[in-house]
Each structure stands twice: as C-alpha cells, then as structure tokens.
Coordinates of C-alpha atoms in Angstrom, one line a residue:
M285 CA 33.5 94.9 90.6
S286 CA 35.2 91.6 91.7
P287 CA 34.3 88.3 90.0
N288 CA 32.8 86.9 93.2
E289 CA 30.6 89.9 93.8
P290 CA 26.9 89.2 93.0
L291 CA 25.3 91.1 90.1
P292 CA 23.0 93.9 91.0
T293 CA 19.2 93.4 90.6
D294 CA 17.9 96.9 90.5
L295 CA 17.8 98.8 87.2
E296 CA 19.8 101.8 88.2
A297 CA 22.6 99.7 89.5
C298 CA 22.6 97.7 86.3
H299 CA 22.8 100.8 84.2
A300 CA 25.7 102.1 86.3
L301 CA 27.5 98.8 85.9
I302 CA 27.0 98.8 82.2
E303 CA 28.4 102.4 81.9
Q304 CA 31.3 101.4 84.0
Q305 CA 32.1 98.4 81.8
V306 CA 31.8 100.6 78.6
E307 CA 34.1 103.2 80.1
T308 CA 36.6 100.5 81.1
G309 CA 36.4 98.9 77.6
Q310 CA 37.0 102.2 75.9
R311 CA 39.9 103.0 78.2
L312 CA 41.5 99.6 77.5
A313 CA 40.9 100.0 73.8
R314 CA 42.7 103.4 73.9
D315 CA 45.6 101.9 76.0
N316 CA 45.8 99.0 73.6
E317 CA 46.0 101.3 70.6
R318 CA 48.7 103.4 72.3
L319 CA 50.7 100.4 73.2
K320 CA 50.5 99.0 69.7
F321 CA 51.7 102.3 68.3
E322 CA 54.6 102.4 70.8
I323 CA 55.6 98.8 69.9
E324 CA 55.4 99.6 66.2
Q325 CA 57.7 102.6 66.7
L326 CA 60.2 100.6 68.7
K327 CA 60.3 97.8 66.2
R328 CA 60.8 100.3 63.4
Y329 CA 63.5 102.0 65.4
I330 CA 65.4 98.7 66.0
Y331 CA 64.7 96.9 62.7
G332 CA 63.1 99.2 60.3
R333 CA 63.9 102.0 57.8
R334 CA 65.1 105.1 59.6
S335 CA 64.5 107.5 56.7
E336 CA 61.6 109.9 57.0
R337 CA 61.2 110.3 53.3
H338 CA 57.5 109.8 52.4
V339 CA 56.5 107.9 49.3
E340 CA 53.1 108.7 47.8
D341 CA 50.4 106.2 48.2
E342 CA 46.7 105.9 47.2
S343 CA 45.6 107.8 50.3
Q344 CA 47.2 110.9 48.9
L345 CA 45.0 110.9 45.8
T346 CA 42.3 112.6 47.9
L347 CA 44.4 115.8 48.0
F348 CA 44.4 116.5 44.3
D349 CA 41.8 116.6 41.6
E350 CA 41.5 113.4 39.8
P351 CA 43.2 113.6 36.4
A352 CA 41.1 113.2 33.3
A353 CA 41.4 109.9 31.4
E354 CA 42.7 111.7 28.4
E355 CA 45.5 113.3 30.4
Q356 CA 46.4 109.9 31.9
T357 CA 46.7 108.4 28.4
D358 CA 48.9 111.2 27.2
A359 CA 51.2 110.8 30.2
T360 CA 51.4 107.1 29.7
T361 CA 52.2 107.5 26.1
E362 CA 54.9 110.0 26.9
L363 CA 56.5 107.5 29.3
I364 CA 56.3 104.7 26.8
E365 CA 58.0 106.7 24.1
E366 CA 60.8 107.9 26.4
E367 CA 64.2 106.9 24.9
I368 CA 66.4 105.0 27.4
T369 CA 70.1 105.0 26.7
Y370 CA 73.0 103.3 28.4
R371 CA 76.4 104.7 28.8
R372 CA 79.4 103.0 30.2
R373 CA 81.2 104.9 32.9
K374 CA 84.7 105.8 31.8
R375 CA 87.4 106.2 34.4
S376 CA 88.0 109.9 35.0
K377 CA 91.1 111.6 36.1
S378 CA 89.7 111.8 39.6
D379 CA 89.7 108.0 39.8
R380 CA 93.4 107.8 39.2
F381 CA 95.9 107.8 42.0
P382 CA 97.4 111.2 42.8
E383 CA 100.7 112.0 41.2
N384 CA 102.3 113.2 44.5
L385 CA 102.1 109.7 46.1
P386 CA 105.5 108.0 46.3
R387 CA 105.8 105.1 43.8
Q388 CA 107.7 101.9 43.8
I389 CA 108.3 101.0 40.2
Q390 CA 108.8 97.4 39.3
T391 CA 109.7 96.6 35.7
I392 CA 108.6 93.3 34.4
D393 CA 110.3 92.6 31.0
V394 CA 110.1 89.6 28.7
P395 CA 112.8 87.0 29.3
Q396 CA 116.2 87.5 27.6
E397 CA 115.7 84.7 25.2
E398 CA 112.4 86.1 23.9
R399 CA 113.8 89.6 23.2
L400 CA 115.4 88.5 19.9
C401 CA 113.5 89.1 16.7
P402 CA 112.5 85.8 15.0
C403 CA 113.1 87.4 11.6
C404 CA 116.5 89.2 11.8
G405 CA 117.7 87.8 15.1
E406 CA 118.5 91.2 16.6
E407 CA 117.3 92.3 20.1
M408 CA 114.0 94.2 19.9
P409 CA 114.2 97.7 21.4
V410 CA 111.6 99.1 23.8
I411 CA 109.0 101.1 21.9
G412 CA 106.6 101.8 24.8
T413 CA 105.5 100.7 28.2
D414 CA 102.1 99.5 29.6
A415 CA 101.6 100.6 33.2
R416 CA 99.3 99.1 35.8
E417 CA 98.9 100.7 39.2
R418 CA 97.9 99.1 42.5
L419 CA 97.5 101.1 45.7
E420 CA 99.2 99.7 48.8
Y421 CA 99.0 100.7 52.4
V422 CA 101.8 101.0 54.9
P423 CA 100.9 101.3 58.6
P424 CA 101.8 104.7 60.0
K425 CA 105.2 105.0 61.6
L426 CA 106.4 106.7 64.7
F427 CA 109.8 108.4 64.8
V428 CA 111.8 110.0 67.6
H429 CA 112.7 113.7 67.1
E430 CA 115.9 113.9 69.1
L431 CA 117.3 117.4 69.8
R432 CA 121.0 117.5 70.6
Y433 CA 122.7 120.5 72.2
P434 CA 126.5 120.4 72.0
K435 CA 128.2 121.8 75.1
R436 CA 131.2 124.0 74.5
A437 CA 133.8 125.0 77.0
C438 CA 137.4 126.1 77.1
C439 CA 139.7 123.4 78.2
K440 CA 142.4 125.9 79.3
C441 CA 140.7 128.5 81.4
K442 CA 137.6 126.6 82.3
A443 CA 135.6 129.7 82.4
G444 CA 132.3 127.9 81.9
V445 CA 130.1 125.8 79.6
K446 CA 128.0 127.3 76.8
I447 CA 125.0 125.5 75.3
A448 CA 122.4 126.7 72.9
A449 CA 119.0 127.8 74.2
P450 CA 116.1 125.4 73.4
P451 CA 114.3 126.5 70.3
R452 CA 110.8 127.9 70.4
P453 CA 108.0 125.4 69.7
D454 CA 107.1 127.1 66.4
Q455 CA 110.7 126.8 65.2
D456 CA 111.3 123.1 65.8
G457 CA 107.7 121.9 65.6
S458 CA 108.1 119.8 68.7
A459 CA 105.3 119.9 71.2
I460 CA 102.4 122.0 72.3
T461 CA 103.8 122.2 75.9
P462 CA 107.4 122.9 76.8
G463 CA 109.3 119.8 77.8
S464 CA 106.7 117.3 76.6
R465 CA 108.0 114.0 75.3
Y466 CA 105.3 113.8 72.7
G467 CA 105.1 115.9 69.6
V468 CA 102.3 117.8 67.8
G469 CA 101.7 114.9 65.5
V470 CA 101.0 112.5 68.3
T471 CA 98.5 115.0 69.8
I472 CA 96.7 115.5 66.5
Q473 CA 96.4 111.7 66.0
I474 CA 94.7 111.4 69.4
M475 CA 92.4 114.4 68.7
L476 CA 91.3 113.0 65.3
G477 CA 91.1 109.4 66.6
K478 CA 88.7 110.3 69.4
Y479 CA 86.7 113.2 68.1
A480 CA 86.7 112.6 64.3
D481 CA 87.1 108.9 63.9
H482 CA 85.2 108.1 67.1
L483 CA 87.7 105.8 68.8
P484 CA 87.9 105.5 72.6
L485 CA 91.4 106.0 74.1
Y486 CA 92.0 102.3 74.8
R487 CA 91.7 101.6 71.1
L488 CA 94.0 104.4 70.3
E489 CA 96.4 102.8 72.7
D490 CA 96.3 99.7 70.5
V491 CA 96.8 101.9 67.4
F492 CA 100.0 103.3 68.8
A493 CA 101.1 99.9 70.0
R494 CA 100.9 98.6 66.5
A495 CA 103.3 101.4 65.5
G496 CA 105.8 100.3 68.2
V497 CA 105.1 102.5 71.2
V498 CA 102.5 102.1 74.0
I499 CA 101.0 105.5 75.0
P500 CA 99.0 105.0 78.2
R501 CA 95.5 106.4 78.3
S502 CA 96.4 108.7 81.2
T503 CA 99.1 110.3 79.0
Q504 CA 96.6 110.7 76.1
V505 CA 94.2 112.4 78.5
G506 CA 97.0 114.8 79.5
L507 CA 97.7 115.6 75.9
L508 CA 94.1 116.3 75.1
D509 CA 93.8 118.6 78.1
A510 CA 96.8 120.6 77.0
A511 CA 95.5 120.8 73.4
A512 CA 92.1 122.0 74.7
D513 CA 93.8 124.8 76.7
L514 CA 95.8 125.7 73.6
I515 CA 92.8 126.0 71.2
A516 CA 90.5 127.7 73.8
P517 CA 91.2 131.3 72.5
L518 CA 90.3 130.1 68.9
T519 CA 87.1 128.4 69.9
D520 CA 86.1 131.4 72.1
R521 CA 86.7 133.6 69.0
M522 CA 84.3 131.3 67.0
K523 CA 81.7 131.7 69.8
T524 CA 82.0 135.5 69.7
L525 CA 81.6 135.7 66.0
L526 CA 78.7 133.2 66.1
L527 CA 76.8 135.4 68.6
Q528 CA 77.1 138.3 66.2
G529 CA 75.0 136.6 63.6
N530 CA 71.3 136.9 63.2
V531 CA 70.3 133.2 63.2
I532 CA 71.6 130.3 65.3
G533 CA 70.4 126.7 65.3
M534 CA 70.5 125.0 68.6
D535 CA 70.0 121.4 69.7
D536 CA 71.3 119.1 72.5
T537 CA 71.9 115.5 73.1
P538 CA 72.3 113.5 76.4
V539 CA 75.7 112.2 77.4
R540 CA 76.4 110.0 80.4
L541 CA 78.6 111.7 83.0
Q542 CA 80.5 109.8 85.7
D543 CA 79.4 110.9 89.1
L544 CA 82.6 111.5 91.1
G545 CA 80.5 111.7 94.3
M546 CA 79.1 108.2 93.8
P547 CA 81.7 105.8 92.3
G548 CA 80.3 103.5 89.7
K549 CA 77.2 105.7 89.2
M550 CA 76.3 107.7 86.1
R551 CA 74.0 110.7 85.6
T552 CA 72.8 112.4 82.5
A553 CA 74.4 115.6 81.3
R554 CA 73.9 117.5 78.0
M555 CA 76.1 118.5 75.1
W556 CA 74.7 121.4 73.2
L557 CA 75.5 122.6 69.6
A558 CA 75.0 126.1 68.4
R559 CA 75.3 126.2 64.7
G560 CA 75.6 129.5 62.7
R561 CA 74.4 130.0 59.2
D562 CA 76.6 130.7 56.2
E563 CA 77.5 134.2 57.4
T564 CA 78.9 132.8 60.6
P565 CA 79.9 129.2 59.6
Y566 CA 80.9 127.8 63.0
N567 CA 79.7 124.8 65.0
V568 CA 80.2 125.7 68.6
F569 CA 79.6 122.9 71.2
F570 CA 79.2 123.6 74.9
F571 CA 78.7 121.2 77.8
H572 CA 76.2 121.5 80.7
E573 CA 75.6 119.1 83.5
S574 CA 71.8 119.3 83.2
R575 CA 69.1 120.4 80.7
E576 CA 68.1 123.4 82.8
R577 CA 67.7 126.7 81.1
D578 CA 70.7 128.3 82.7
G579 CA 73.0 126.4 80.3
P580 CA 71.8 127.9 77.1
A581 CA 71.0 131.2 78.8
K582 CA 74.6 131.5 80.0
F583 CA 76.0 130.6 76.5
L584 CA 73.7 133.0 74.6
G585 CA 74.3 135.9 77.1
D586 CA 73.3 139.2 75.5
Y587 CA 72.7 137.6 72.1
C588 CA 70.0 139.3 70.0
G589 CA 68.4 137.5 67.1
W590 CA 66.7 134.3 66.0
V591 CA 67.2 130.8 67.5
T592 CA 65.9 127.8 65.6
V593 CA 64.8 125.3 68.2
D594 CA 62.7 122.2 68.8
A595 CA 59.5 122.2 70.9
Y596 CA 61.4 121.8 74.1
G597 CA 63.2 125.1 73.7
V598 CA 59.9 126.8 72.9
N599 CA 57.7 125.3 75.7
D600 CA 60.2 125.5 78.6
G601 CA 61.5 128.9 77.6
V602 CA 65.1 127.8 77.5
Y603 CA 66.0 130.6 75.0
L604 CA 63.1 133.0 75.6
G605 CA 64.0 134.4 79.1
S606 CA 65.6 137.4 77.4
E607 CA 62.8 140.0 77.4
G608 CA 62.3 139.7 73.6
R609 CA 66.0 139.9 72.6
I610 CA 65.9 136.2 71.5
R611 CA 63.1 135.1 69.2
A612 CA 62.4 131.4 68.6
S613 CA 61.6 129.8 65.3
C614 CA 60.4 126.2 65.8
C615 CA 61.6 123.4 63.6
H616 CA 59.0 122.1 61.1
T617 CA 60.7 118.7 60.8
H618 CA 59.7 117.9 64.4
A619 CA 56.1 118.7 63.6
R620 CA 56.2 116.7 60.3
R621 CA 57.8 113.7 62.2
K622 CA 54.7 113.3 64.3
F623 CA 52.5 112.9 61.3
E624 CA 55.0 110.6 59.6
A625 CA 54.9 108.3 62.7
A626 CA 51.1 108.4 62.7
Q627 CA 50.6 106.9 59.3
S628 CA 49.7 103.5 60.7
N629 CA 47.2 105.1 63.1
D630 CA 45.3 107.2 60.5
P631 CA 46.8 106.9 57.0
K632 CA 44.6 109.4 55.2
R633 CA 44.9 112.3 57.7
A634 CA 48.7 111.7 58.1
A635 CA 49.0 111.7 54.3
R636 CA 47.1 114.9 54.1
A637 CA 49.4 116.6 56.5
L638 CA 52.5 115.2 54.8
A639 CA 51.2 116.5 51.5
F640 CA 51.1 120.0 53.0
Y641 CA 54.7 119.6 54.1
R642 CA 55.7 118.3 50.7
Q643 CA 54.4 121.5 49.1
L644 CA 56.2 123.6 51.7
Y645 CA 59.5 121.8 51.2
D646 CA 59.2 122.0 47.4
I647 CA 59.0 125.8 47.7
E648 CA 62.1 125.7 50.0
D649 CA 63.9 123.6 47.4
R650 CA 63.2 126.2 44.7
A651 CA 64.3 129.0 47.1
Q652 CA 67.6 127.4 48.0
D653 CA 69.8 129.4 45.7
L654 CA 67.9 132.7 46.1
T655 CA 68.9 135.8 48.1
H656 CA 67.2 136.4 51.5
Q657 CA 64.8 139.0 50.0
E658 CA 63.9 136.8 47.0
R659 CA 63.3 133.8 49.3
L660 CA 61.1 136.0 51.5
D661 CA 59.0 137.1 48.5
L662 CA 58.6 133.5 47.4
R663 CA 57.5 132.4 50.8
I664 CA 55.0 135.2 51.2
A665 CA 53.5 134.5 47.8
E666 CA 53.4 130.7 48.0
S667 CA 54.2 129.3 51.5
R668 CA 51.9 131.6 53.5
P669 CA 48.7 130.5 51.8
I670 CA 49.6 126.8 52.3
L671 CA 50.3 127.5 56.0
D672 CA 47.0 129.2 56.4
E673 CA 45.2 126.3 54.7
F674 CA 47.2 123.8 56.9
N675 CA 46.3 125.7 60.1
A676 CA 42.6 125.7 59.2
W677 CA 42.8 121.9 58.5
L678 CA 44.5 121.4 61.9
D679 CA 41.7 123.3 63.6
L680 CA 39.2 121.1 61.8
Q681 CA 40.9 117.9 62.9
K682 CA 41.1 119.1 66.5
S683 CA 37.3 119.5 66.7
D684 CA 36.7 116.2 64.9
S685 CA 35.3 113.6 67.3
H686 CA 36.9 110.8 65.3
V687 CA 40.4 112.2 66.2
L688 CA 41.1 111.0 69.7
P689 CA 43.3 113.3 71.7
K690 CA 45.6 110.5 72.9
S691 CA 45.9 108.8 69.5
A692 CA 49.0 109.2 67.4
I693 CA 47.3 111.5 64.8
G694 CA 45.6 113.4 67.7
G695 CA 49.0 114.0 69.3
A696 CA 50.5 115.2 66.0
V697 CA 47.6 117.7 65.5
R698 CA 47.9 118.9 69.0
Y699 CA 51.7 119.3 68.7
A700 CA 51.5 121.3 65.6
L701 CA 48.8 123.6 66.9
N702 CA 50.6 124.2 70.2
Q703 CA 53.8 125.2 68.4
W704 CA 52.1 127.1 65.5
K705 CA 53.1 130.5 66.7
S706 CA 56.7 129.5 66.5
L707 CA 56.3 127.5 63.3
V708 CA 55.3 130.4 61.1
P709 CA 58.1 133.0 61.7
Y710 CA 60.2 131.6 58.9
V711 CA 57.8 133.2 56.3
T712 CA 58.6 136.6 57.8
D713 CA 62.4 136.5 57.4
G714 CA 64.2 135.1 54.4
S715 CA 67.3 134.2 56.5
L716 CA 65.4 131.8 58.7
P717 CA 65.5 128.1 57.7
I718 CA 62.3 126.1 57.7
D719 CA 63.8 123.5 60.0
N720 CA 66.7 122.7 62.2
N721 CA 67.9 119.7 60.2
D722 CA 71.5 121.1 59.6
T723 CA 72.0 121.4 63.3
E724 CA 70.7 117.9 64.0
R725 CA 72.9 116.5 61.2
D726 CA 76.0 118.1 62.6
L727 CA 75.2 117.0 66.2
R728 CA 75.1 113.4 64.9
R729 CA 78.9 113.6 64.8
L730 CA 78.9 113.5 68.6
T731 CA 76.2 110.8 68.9
I732 CA 78.2 108.5 66.7
G733 CA 81.2 108.9 69.0
R734 CA 79.1 108.5 72.1
K735 CA 78.3 104.9 71.1
N736 CA 82.1 104.2 71.3
W737 CA 83.5 106.2 74.2
L738 CA 80.2 105.7 76.1
F739 CA 80.6 108.3 78.9
L740 CA 82.5 111.4 80.1
G741 CA 84.7 110.9 83.2
S742 CA 84.2 114.4 84.7
P743 CA 82.7 117.8 83.9
A744 CA 86.2 118.9 82.9
A745 CA 86.2 116.1 80.3
G746 CA 83.0 117.5 78.9
E747 CA 84.6 121.0 78.5
V748 CA 87.5 119.4 76.7
A749 CA 85.2 117.4 74.4
A750 CA 83.2 120.6 73.6
R751 CA 86.3 122.5 72.5
M752 CA 87.6 119.6 70.4
Y753 CA 84.2 119.1 68.7
T754 CA 83.9 122.8 68.0
L755 CA 87.3 123.0 66.2
I756 CA 86.9 119.7 64.3
A757 CA 83.3 120.1 63.3
S758 CA 83.8 123.7 62.1
A759 CA 86.8 122.6 60.0
S760 CA 84.8 119.6 58.6
R761 CA 82.1 122.0 57.6
Q762 CA 84.6 123.7 55.3
Q763 CA 85.7 120.3 53.9
L764 CA 89.2 120.8 55.1
D765 CA 91.9 118.2 55.4
L766 CA 91.7 117.9 59.2
W767 CA 95.3 116.8 59.7
A768 CA 96.7 119.6 57.7
Y769 CA 94.5 122.2 59.4
L770 CA 95.1 121.0 63.0
D771 CA 98.9 120.6 62.3
D772 CA 99.2 124.3 61.2
V773 CA 96.8 125.7 63.8
L774 CA 98.4 123.9 66.8
R775 CA 101.9 124.8 65.8
R776 CA 101.0 128.4 65.2
L777 CA 99.1 128.7 68.5
A778 CA 102.0 127.1 70.4
G779 CA 104.3 129.6 68.8
G780 CA 102.2 132.5 70.1
E781 CA 100.1 133.4 67.0
A782 CA 98.1 136.5 67.9
D783 CA 95.9 136.8 64.7
L784 CA 93.2 134.3 65.5
D785 CA 91.1 135.3 62.6
Q786 CA 93.6 133.9 60.2
L787 CA 93.2 130.5 61.9
L788 CA 89.4 130.4 61.5
P789 CA 88.4 127.5 59.2
E790 CA 86.9 129.6 56.4
R791 CA 89.9 132.0 56.4
W792 CA 92.4 129.1 56.5
R793 CA 90.5 127.5 53.6
E794 CA 91.1 130.5 51.4
A795 CA 94.8 130.5 52.1
H796 CA 95.2 126.7 51.6
P797 CA 93.1 125.6 48.7
E798 CA 95.4 122.5 48.3
S799 CA 94.0 121.2 51.7
I800 CA 90.3 121.1 50.6
R801 CA 88.7 117.7 50.4
T802 CA 87.4 118.1 46.8
Y803 CA 86.0 114.6 46.8
R804 CA 83.6 115.5 49.6
Q805 CA 82.5 118.6 47.7
A806 CA 81.9 116.6 44.6
E807 CA 79.9 114.0 46.5
Q808 CA 77.7 116.6 48.2
E809 CA 77.1 118.4 44.9
A810 CA 76.1 115.2 43.2
R811 CA 73.7 114.3 46.0
R812 CA 72.2 117.8 45.9
L813 CA 71.6 117.7 42.2
K814 CA 70.1 114.3 42.4
T815 CA 67.7 115.3 45.1
K816 CA 66.8 118.5 43.2
A817 CA 66.1 116.5 40.0
R818 CA 63.9 114.0 41.9
R819 CA 61.9 116.8 43.4
A820 CA 61.6 118.6 40.0
R821 CA 60.2 115.4 38.5
R822 CA 57.7 115.0 41.3
R823 CA 56.5 118.6 40.9
K824 CA 56.1 118.0 37.1
L825 CA 54.0 114.9 37.7
A826 CA 51.9 116.7 40.3
S827 CA 51.2 119.5 37.9
R828 CA 49.7 117.1 35.4
R829 CA 47.1 115.9 37.9

C-alpha cells in the first residue's frame, strides 16, 4: 500500500491491511535478526577471537543438577587450602646452542699489567675460563660448482682428443636435469621458499639477489616444473598407498586461477587434500578446475572405505557416487560450529548443544591412546547414549515454535538433523575420527601460502603446486628437516633410484633419526599434555556438581 493511497473503510479490507502489515513487520524483524547475526559474524571474523573453544557460562548450569551447598563449601575449602609453589625455570641442555655449529672463539684476557700478583709479583696463571655464547647469523651464500674436463691428445700422431664423460647427477650432485646451470640446492631453496615458507617467486628473486645472483622468475618456474616431474613417481606412490587405507579425510579450499582465455580475468578452482590416518600417513593434494564431483571421483577411483567429509561432500554426493564402496562420515566440528556461532541468538539452547559436544569430545580425549577396538567399546558404552539424547533434544527443538527455522539456532538444529545419518557412523568403527580437524589443519598450510602468492597462473601450475605440497606436507607430518629430506630425495631420484618406498617420509625418518625436528615433537607433546590436563580438571569439576 503506497503512502498516498487512501485507507480502506470497510471492515474486511481493514483486517486484510492489518494482517498484511503484521506479516510485513514479522518478515522485517526476521530479516533484521538475520542481518544483525551476519554483521556480528563478520565483525568477529575481522576483529574478534577466531578460536572456537567454549568457556562455560551461567546458561550451562541448566544442564546439570545444582550442587548442594555443603559440596560447594568443601570444594571452596579445597581450593583455598591448595598449596601454590613457584619454581624458577633452569636452562636445560636443549636451550644451549648445538655443539656442531662452527664457533668463532674470541679470548678476552685481563691487560698485561694486571696479570701480576700484587703479593709476589709473579704472573698469575690461567686456572679456568668463563664462557659466554652469542648466536650470530650469516646470510646464505651461493657458490659456483665448476666442473673442468681436461682434454688429452697426442701432440705427435694427432690421433684424436680424449675427454672424460660427464658424471651422473647422483655422483656429482649437480642438477636435477642434465645440462642445467642451477644445482639441486637452488631448486630446493625455491621449493621450500614458495611451498613451505609461503614466499611468492618475486620475493625469492630478492632473496637470491641479496646472495649475489638474480634468478629470474621464469627460471624459477622452470626449475619447479622440472622438480615436479622428478618427484611425480614418489607422490603417485603416496597416493597409491593412501587409497589402500580404510579411512581418508578430505577437504578442499578455493584458489584463484588465471583464465588464459580471458587475459586479466580470474576464475575459482579448487585444491583438495586427501589425508590418511596413522596407518597411511600421507597428505596428498590434488588440483581441480571446479568443485564438481568428477574431481574427487577421479582421484578416489576404485577406493573402498570411509571418507571423513563436511556437509558439502554428503549432500552433493561428491564421494558417494560409488554404489556403496565409499561411505561418508560427517565432521562433528562443522555441526558444533553452527551452535557456537548461534550463542548470541539463543545462548541457552546453544550452550545446551555445546555441552553435549563437550561430553562427546571428553570421551574422545580419553580414547585417544586406546586401540581401535577399545575406542569402539568406549564409544558404544558412553558416546552412543549421549548421541541418542542429543538427537532427541534436536527433534524437540525442531518442533518448538520458539525456534524460528531461519534463525541462527534454527539453522544449527536443521543442519545437525539433516546430517545426522552421517554424523553417527564414528561410533560404529573405532578407526574413524569424530571430526575432520586434522585435515582442515593440514590444509591451512596452503591457505597461508595463498595469501602471499595470490593465484595460480595455469592449470599446469596447479598440478605442480599439488605435487610440491604433497611431498612437503607429508614430510612435515613426520617432523623431518625439510632441507635434508628434499636434498636426499631429489638427488636419489635424479640418480635413478628405483626403490621409492625407501624415500617415503616415514621410512626415511627411520633411517635418518638425526634429521628429525625434535623441538617440534617436544612442543606438540607439551601442548597435548597441557590440553589433556585442562580437560581432566574440567571433568573433575563437573563430577562434583
């Protein structure tokens, strides 16, 4: 109704106008609520805390029985009487600089005139030395590996000239392609610079320039192409072994692809990651120009087993067009994330759902070090009843008139119910994870690099990147010294190494324990123990309620 249109005078028309205005007001209120939620999520994404860890608040008290006053007093007394001690951290051997580093020793002695004893006048001998260490950094240096071939000939008969045959690449350690002017070390630096340290090639051009030589970006691209062809048999072997496993985690991320048919234009392609479990510890990346199902279907081929996916993979059948050979297990983190985002919309219902997930993840924390069968038994005994209760609660919320379908909490409930059939298989197989977090974490390696190199120049560049990320991510998963690993692998492949299994990261780790990044292992173990202790304290407090 326009502002200039006269108001109706009959009763029925007035009722119709009122109903129309009420419907319009309700629709605007829903749109306003949705827009407020979207703005809140965008502000949180830009400025806020990205962690999804949930801290208990008062709204969660409705989930548990109220503790008795006497129990509260005992708990308070126990906390007050807790002894708090302080210990100063002493420098351990791991904090000292490694003994294998070269040292420049500078001796700073007392002046000559102060070396005489004030009592007897004789020179005081050295009875000991105090040493202080300071680590210095020298920029990397380039050197030219010049191969000289003496020419020999008889000056009398002049029968001909003899010269030694060029050595094989694995003997002189020169280059990955015959006749290249750049050695293996230069190629490794480019590989690590772009795919491990996330530097675009123009920055690597500056890195080499600081060392004294400008290596054009076109030359760097050629070296990466040659290295990708060299490592292709090894990455293909990783894929073959991965597809022999029983569980694969899969996820994808968009990458911008330069459209060669339309100069200056970009289109969206996808980079996929297929991550094996501990039995097949490989991170295999593959590139596809779209998000259509033919990409994963071609990669998986005749694979038979479980694939841990997100809701996209379940709904659109990306992995399920296999006549039952491939079974999908949906990621619980995606479902939990919906409720975590809905806390501002409906704090109590969101807290109730998050409490269910807290119980489920506490069980998974306890099952972390168990065998597959022991984990399955624990899940059947404890996780399944919680899932049944959670499912009944979701059905109740779906039928609740106060939960609007288009609200944040309504969307979270609908999402969980729609994926429920694929959310519960993990309690039927002890080898299945509850979520796909490991795959998402390892895929983040590519997303960090994408912020720097921005786009792929061609589909061929996507294939090169996929092979590089496969080799580097799989080696990083074993906590290997990437330079030592790549240096040995590239030289052996260039020399015609036929036993690819010996070059697999987990096999290479066993043969080269000196090239394991122990500091990363210690860091991960400390973080794991800290998280485990925090969850144990939380479970202990919850048991007192």
